Structures are given as structure tokens and as C-alpha cells.
Amino acid sequence: MQALMSNVLILRPRVTLLAVVVSSLASVLLASKSFAADVNPSKNTSTAVVTATPPKKIFGLDASLSYASNMYADGEYDRTSSTSLSFIPSAKITDRATLSIRTNFIKDHEGAKNFYMSNTTLRLSHKTAEINPTLTWRNRIDGIAPTNRDSQLTDRLQGAVGVGTSLTYANKNTTLPFTIVGLLSAQRNFHEYDMNADGAKNNQYGITQGLSLDLSFTDSLTLSIAGNYRTAMNYDNKPKYSYDTSIDLDYGLTDNFSISTGISNGGSALKANGIDSNISFTDKKTAELNVAMNFSY
């Protein structure tokens, strides 16, 4: 019995020492595993990932290259066709305000086959309020420069200013997502003379009421229907009414590039008797068919 107790007493310090060594090794191994997990996390290890906030986009560009023709056949006297490039660069001034320049370059393919530029609009747009998650109110101020040759030589336009306001309702939570935009704008023109070089009265004021509907069938396919009703007032305060309509089908190939096709129409809002409505979406004499490639950044 004494011999056994003696052996136990001799072994006890060794067991204690062994336990301390094992405990130390286990601590080192656990610490190493934890360090390795921090440095090279495995697939089964849950770690917090810190992602950098992408920089805000300051500059933008919308451009469209389109071909349009009326509904007359090739060779007919009233046939018209043209190619146009729409160019709209923009820059964000604040989180809500955007400054943009809008102009078109147009090449006629019939008659004299002229190449010309539209008037240029400098626009300050302001996202005034988000009334709720689906309803947004925007306002704008326009300055128009007479860069169109006919406006300069025939109408003797010296410039124009305009204001506009719009409400956008966007419902993305339905089976068929849609967006509706209502627009009201006014413009004041400045001419050198009350009458143009052709003997017609120049328009001093203009008011536009617009409504558009976008239907998103898929993430890539959108149908757009739009119409504007315009009231122009010449320097004798006599009104003239006109309209324009459009139906377009747009297919997005990428986030920035799409193709579209559609039909547009426009002209006097009243028939020759000055009473009956002349508004329509299609008319062989005035409607145009178009195809376009669109880029947005």
C-alpha cells in the first residue's frame, strides 16, 4: 500500500505538468485557428463584410439616333424622311437639382436634303418633393437659344424662357408595373418682329399640357403612350391650338442601351371649321413611323 501511494505521489507532479502542457497547447491551437479564420475565413465561417459605398454619379448622357418617315411610299410627292440625333448631356448640381443641355441634329433625306440643328434648351430640373414612395413632384426652368436656322432667319427668334411642373406616379408593385406623368409648362418667346419672313404671326406665348403612360411588361420591354395639347398665343393675343401624340415600344438590350419603334402624329388640334377635334394617333398625311437606338448613362 505504501509503495502504491509512493508511486501515485511521484506520478502526480508529472500528471499535473502534463495537464498544464496540454492546456497550453490547446490554447495556442485555438488562438491560431481563430487568427487563421480572421485572416483567411473559410466558407463555413460567418464574417462581417465591409463594402465601399459606390461614388454618386454626377454626369450623365442620354442620346438617341432615330430614323423617321411619313406613311407615303417612296417616290410620292409628299414623302418625307429624316435621320436625327438627340443629344442630352447633364450634370447634378445637388442631390435634387440637375442641369442639362438638349438639342437635336437632323438630316432630311427628301427634297433639298438639308442638315440642320434644332433650338437648344438649357434646363434646370429640380426634384422638389417625394410626396409618398410612389408620387414625385418635379419643377424646371428652361432657357432656349435660337440655334435652328429657320428660327433665326424666318421667325427672327431672339430667345425664349420657360417653366414647367410635373407629377410622376410610379407603381412597381402590381402585376403590370406602370408610370404616369402629368405635365404643365409655359413658354415666353422673344422675336425681333411680330411677323415672320413668310408673313405669318409669330407666337409670343405657349402653354403645354401633357400626359404619358409607361407600361412595363418585363424588365426589358416597355410600352409608352404620350400626348401633348398646346395653346399658342401670337402678339395679337389670338390663340392657336395644336397637339402631338406618340406610341413607342422600347426593348432594353443592356442597362444603358435599348432599341425602340413607334408612331407619332401631330398638327392642328381643330379641323378647318375651328370646332371639331382633329386629334388622332394615326393619319397618313401627318403621322410618322420611327425606329431608334437609345443610350442612357
XYZ file of C-alpha atoms in Angstrom:
297
model
C 0.000 0.000 0.000
C 2.788 2.402 0.882
C 4.516 1.529 -2.384
C 1.364 2.319 -4.324
C 0.890 5.634 -2.561
C 4.510 6.456 -3.202
C 4.078 5.812 -6.926
C 0.949 7.973 -7.029
C 2.755 10.823 -5.271
C 5.632 10.511 -7.741
C 3.244 10.422 -10.745
C 1.050 13.324 -9.601
C 3.511 16.127 -10.377
C 4.057 14.604 -13.844
C 0.285 14.407 -14.492
C -0.109 17.979 -13.323
C 2.725 19.106 -15.569
C 1.275 17.141 -18.499
C -2.137 18.756 -17.959
C -0.592 22.222 -17.981
C 1.304 21.436 -21.207
C -1.844 20.019 -22.902
C -3.874 23.034 -21.772
C -1.242 25.433 -23.122
C -1.063 23.621 -26.449
C -4.850 23.665 -26.751
C -4.911 27.414 -26.091
C -2.237 28.010 -28.720
C -4.078 25.857 -31.283
C -7.399 27.609 -30.632
C -5.761 31.020 -30.906
C -4.037 30.015 -34.144
C -7.324 28.718 -35.588
C -9.074 31.940 -34.634
C -6.288 34.023 -36.178
C -6.358 31.938 -39.342
C -10.137 32.324 -39.566
C -9.764 36.097 -39.321
C -7.060 36.198 -41.981
C -8.483 33.563 -44.371
C -12.117 32.927 -43.484
C -13.446 29.593 -44.685
C -16.744 29.103 -46.471
C -18.414 27.970 -43.277
C -17.202 30.931 -41.239
C -19.553 33.877 -40.793
C -17.647 37.162 -41.066
C -18.741 40.773 -41.433
C -18.005 42.119 -44.912
C -17.404 45.842 -45.255
C -18.401 47.156 -48.700
C -17.370 50.527 -50.037
C -20.157 52.957 -50.919
C -20.159 53.487 -54.705
C -19.480 57.078 -55.753
C -22.510 59.166 -56.720
C -22.957 59.718 -60.434
C -22.506 63.407 -61.243
C -22.504 63.452 -65.054
C -24.998 61.773 -67.347
C -25.790 61.423 -71.031
C -28.951 60.495 -72.920
C -28.629 60.076 -76.676
C -30.861 58.676 -79.393
C -30.225 58.015 -83.075
C -33.508 57.625 -84.955
C -34.912 57.312 -88.459
C -38.432 58.578 -89.213
C -40.627 58.703 -92.296
C -44.237 59.524 -93.039
C -46.682 56.962 -94.423
C -46.297 57.890 -98.101
C -44.489 55.432 -100.371
C -41.051 56.097 -101.863
C -41.310 58.368 -104.865
C -44.571 60.029 -103.850
C -44.517 63.817 -103.851
C -45.437 64.215 -100.171
C -42.904 61.633 -98.973
C -40.684 62.804 -96.075
C -37.951 61.008 -94.157
C -35.104 62.032 -91.904
C -32.414 60.853 -89.512
C -31.922 62.677 -86.212
C -29.526 62.547 -83.307
C -30.877 63.653 -79.927
C -28.132 64.667 -77.501
C -28.752 65.451 -73.797
C -25.671 65.750 -71.520
C -26.409 66.531 -67.870
C -24.717 67.250 -64.544
C -26.029 67.023 -60.986
C -25.655 70.304 -59.107
C -27.135 68.994 -55.843
C -28.848 65.759 -54.826
C -32.102 67.230 -56.182
C -31.043 69.673 -58.938
C -29.804 68.689 -62.415
C -28.572 70.922 -65.250
C -28.911 69.599 -68.818
C -28.478 70.741 -72.430
C -30.948 69.435 -75.042
C -30.587 69.629 -78.815
C -31.222 67.624 -81.988
C -29.252 67.288 -85.227
C -31.455 66.402 -88.204
C -30.709 65.278 -91.783
C -33.547 65.283 -94.315
C -33.491 62.560 -96.972
C -36.058 64.116 -99.328
C -36.201 67.380 -101.270
C -33.195 69.604 -100.648
C -31.826 67.068 -98.125
C -30.953 69.773 -95.638
C -28.915 69.216 -92.496
C -29.898 71.413 -89.572
C -29.988 71.789 -85.805
C -32.981 72.314 -83.531
C -33.169 75.101 -80.978
C -31.077 74.343 -77.884
C -32.583 74.185 -74.403
C -30.622 74.733 -71.201
C -32.754 73.139 -68.462
C -32.501 73.260 -64.667
C -34.614 70.450 -63.201
C -35.446 70.139 -59.510
C -36.849 67.123 -57.708
C -38.965 69.226 -55.391
C -40.652 66.606 -53.214
C -41.389 62.906 -52.795
C -44.992 63.146 -51.633
C -45.017 59.403 -50.946
C -42.958 56.412 -52.178
C -44.854 56.377 -55.497
C -45.596 60.076 -56.128
C -42.885 62.618 -57.029
C -43.168 66.329 -57.793
C -40.609 67.980 -60.105
C -40.145 71.523 -61.424
C -37.961 73.013 -64.136
C -36.723 76.268 -65.677
C -35.727 76.461 -69.352
C -33.632 78.867 -71.365
C -33.939 78.409 -75.150
C -31.285 79.572 -77.617
C -32.305 80.007 -81.313
C -29.775 77.608 -82.850
C -32.264 76.487 -85.530
C -31.643 78.292 -88.833
C -35.346 78.786 -89.645
C -35.957 80.233 -86.186
C -33.142 82.695 -86.785
C -33.816 83.732 -90.396
C -37.564 83.184 -90.849
C -39.065 83.738 -87.385
C -36.336 86.105 -86.172
C -36.422 84.420 -82.771
C -34.034 86.001 -80.287
C -34.582 83.529 -77.449
C -37.169 82.100 -75.073
C -37.682 81.161 -71.422
C -39.971 78.559 -69.939
C -41.136 76.962 -66.702
C -42.720 73.578 -66.070
C -44.060 71.343 -63.323
C -44.841 67.621 -63.334
C -46.222 64.867 -61.110
C -44.959 61.304 -61.548
C -46.853 58.314 -60.182
C -44.817 55.085 -60.361
C -46.401 51.841 -59.168
C -43.907 48.964 -59.320
C -45.832 46.597 -57.033
C -48.517 45.461 -59.490
C -48.605 42.560 -61.933
C -48.120 45.113 -64.728
C -45.913 47.925 -63.339
C -46.713 51.347 -64.747
C -45.704 55.009 -64.553
C -47.963 58.010 -65.225
C -46.574 61.536 -65.707
C -48.682 64.695 -65.875
C -47.017 67.873 -67.155
C -47.894 71.565 -67.334
C -45.468 74.085 -68.863
C -45.423 77.659 -70.185
C -43.032 79.456 -72.531
C -42.380 83.094 -73.464
C -40.767 83.765 -76.855
C -38.856 86.895 -77.837
C -38.893 87.855 -81.532
C -37.386 90.767 -83.385
C -40.680 91.259 -85.262
C -44.307 90.300 -84.600
C -44.485 88.610 -88.015
C -42.056 86.199 -89.616
C -40.488 86.443 -93.066
C -43.351 84.423 -94.618
C -45.972 86.885 -93.388
C -47.348 84.695 -90.554
C -47.767 85.893 -86.993
C -45.086 84.782 -84.542
C -46.207 83.146 -81.295
C -45.415 85.127 -78.165
C -46.676 82.643 -75.542
C -47.139 78.897 -75.412
C -48.792 76.578 -72.869
C -48.433 72.783 -72.954
C -50.471 70.183 -71.099
C -49.035 66.671 -71.319
C -49.826 63.158 -70.142
C -47.789 59.975 -70.607
C -48.172 56.330 -69.589
C -45.395 53.696 -69.452
C -46.341 50.013 -69.110
C -43.532 47.594 -68.179
C -44.378 44.132 -69.500
C -40.972 42.799 -68.423
C -37.763 44.316 -67.071
C -36.738 44.929 -70.696
C -39.984 45.591 -72.610
C -41.887 48.875 -72.136
C -44.829 50.404 -73.996
C -45.047 54.213 -73.862
C -48.104 56.273 -74.820
C -47.884 60.070 -74.687
C -49.838 63.126 -75.767
C -49.455 66.912 -75.532
C -52.035 69.638 -76.091
C -50.541 73.038 -76.911
C -52.024 76.526 -76.885
C -50.048 79.257 -78.667
C -50.806 82.972 -78.444
C -49.477 85.401 -81.053
C -48.644 89.068 -80.462
C -52.272 89.996 -81.209
C -53.412 87.622 -78.413
C -55.127 85.281 -80.861
C -54.877 81.608 -79.850
C -53.891 78.629 -81.979
C -54.265 75.027 -80.802
C -52.075 72.072 -81.721
C -51.231 68.599 -80.438
C -48.773 65.741 -80.735
C -49.118 62.054 -79.849
C -46.780 59.069 -79.794
C -46.840 55.328 -79.177
C -43.456 53.614 -78.710
C -42.300 50.102 -77.861
C -38.861 50.018 -76.209
C -36.708 46.925 -75.650
C -33.687 47.171 -73.346
C -30.683 45.181 -74.524
C -28.488 46.276 -71.592
C -28.819 48.653 -68.653
C -27.623 51.509 -70.883
C -28.726 50.579 -74.395
C -32.141 49.948 -75.960
C -33.927 49.894 -79.312
C -37.418 51.236 -79.970
C -40.035 51.597 -82.659
C -43.229 53.584 -82.786
C -45.567 56.019 -84.472
C -46.049 59.733 -83.802
C -48.557 62.269 -85.063
C -49.296 65.949 -84.649
C -50.768 69.080 -86.152
C -53.695 71.415 -85.605
C -55.936 70.302 -82.743
C -59.050 71.577 -84.573
C -60.341 70.883 -88.050
C -60.834 73.602 -90.664
C -64.216 74.585 -89.188
C -62.457 75.533 -85.928
C -64.845 73.379 -83.861
C -64.343 69.654 -84.465
C -61.366 67.845 -82.952
C -58.561 66.837 -85.281
C -56.609 64.785 -82.705
C -55.599 61.249 -83.731
C -52.744 58.806 -83.243
C -52.528 57.833 -86.925
C -53.035 59.872 -90.085
C -51.421 59.160 -93.454
C -50.836 62.841 -94.126
C -49.167 63.733 -90.814
C -48.152 60.557 -88.921
C -44.540 59.318 -88.865
C -43.115 55.842 -88.298
C -39.780 55.666 -86.489
C -37.080 53.315 -85.244
C -34.355 54.354 -82.808
C -31.287 53.259 -80.889
C -31.158 54.803 -77.407
C -28.260 55.217 -74.998
C -28.523 56.329 -71.384
C -25.782 56.754 -68.807
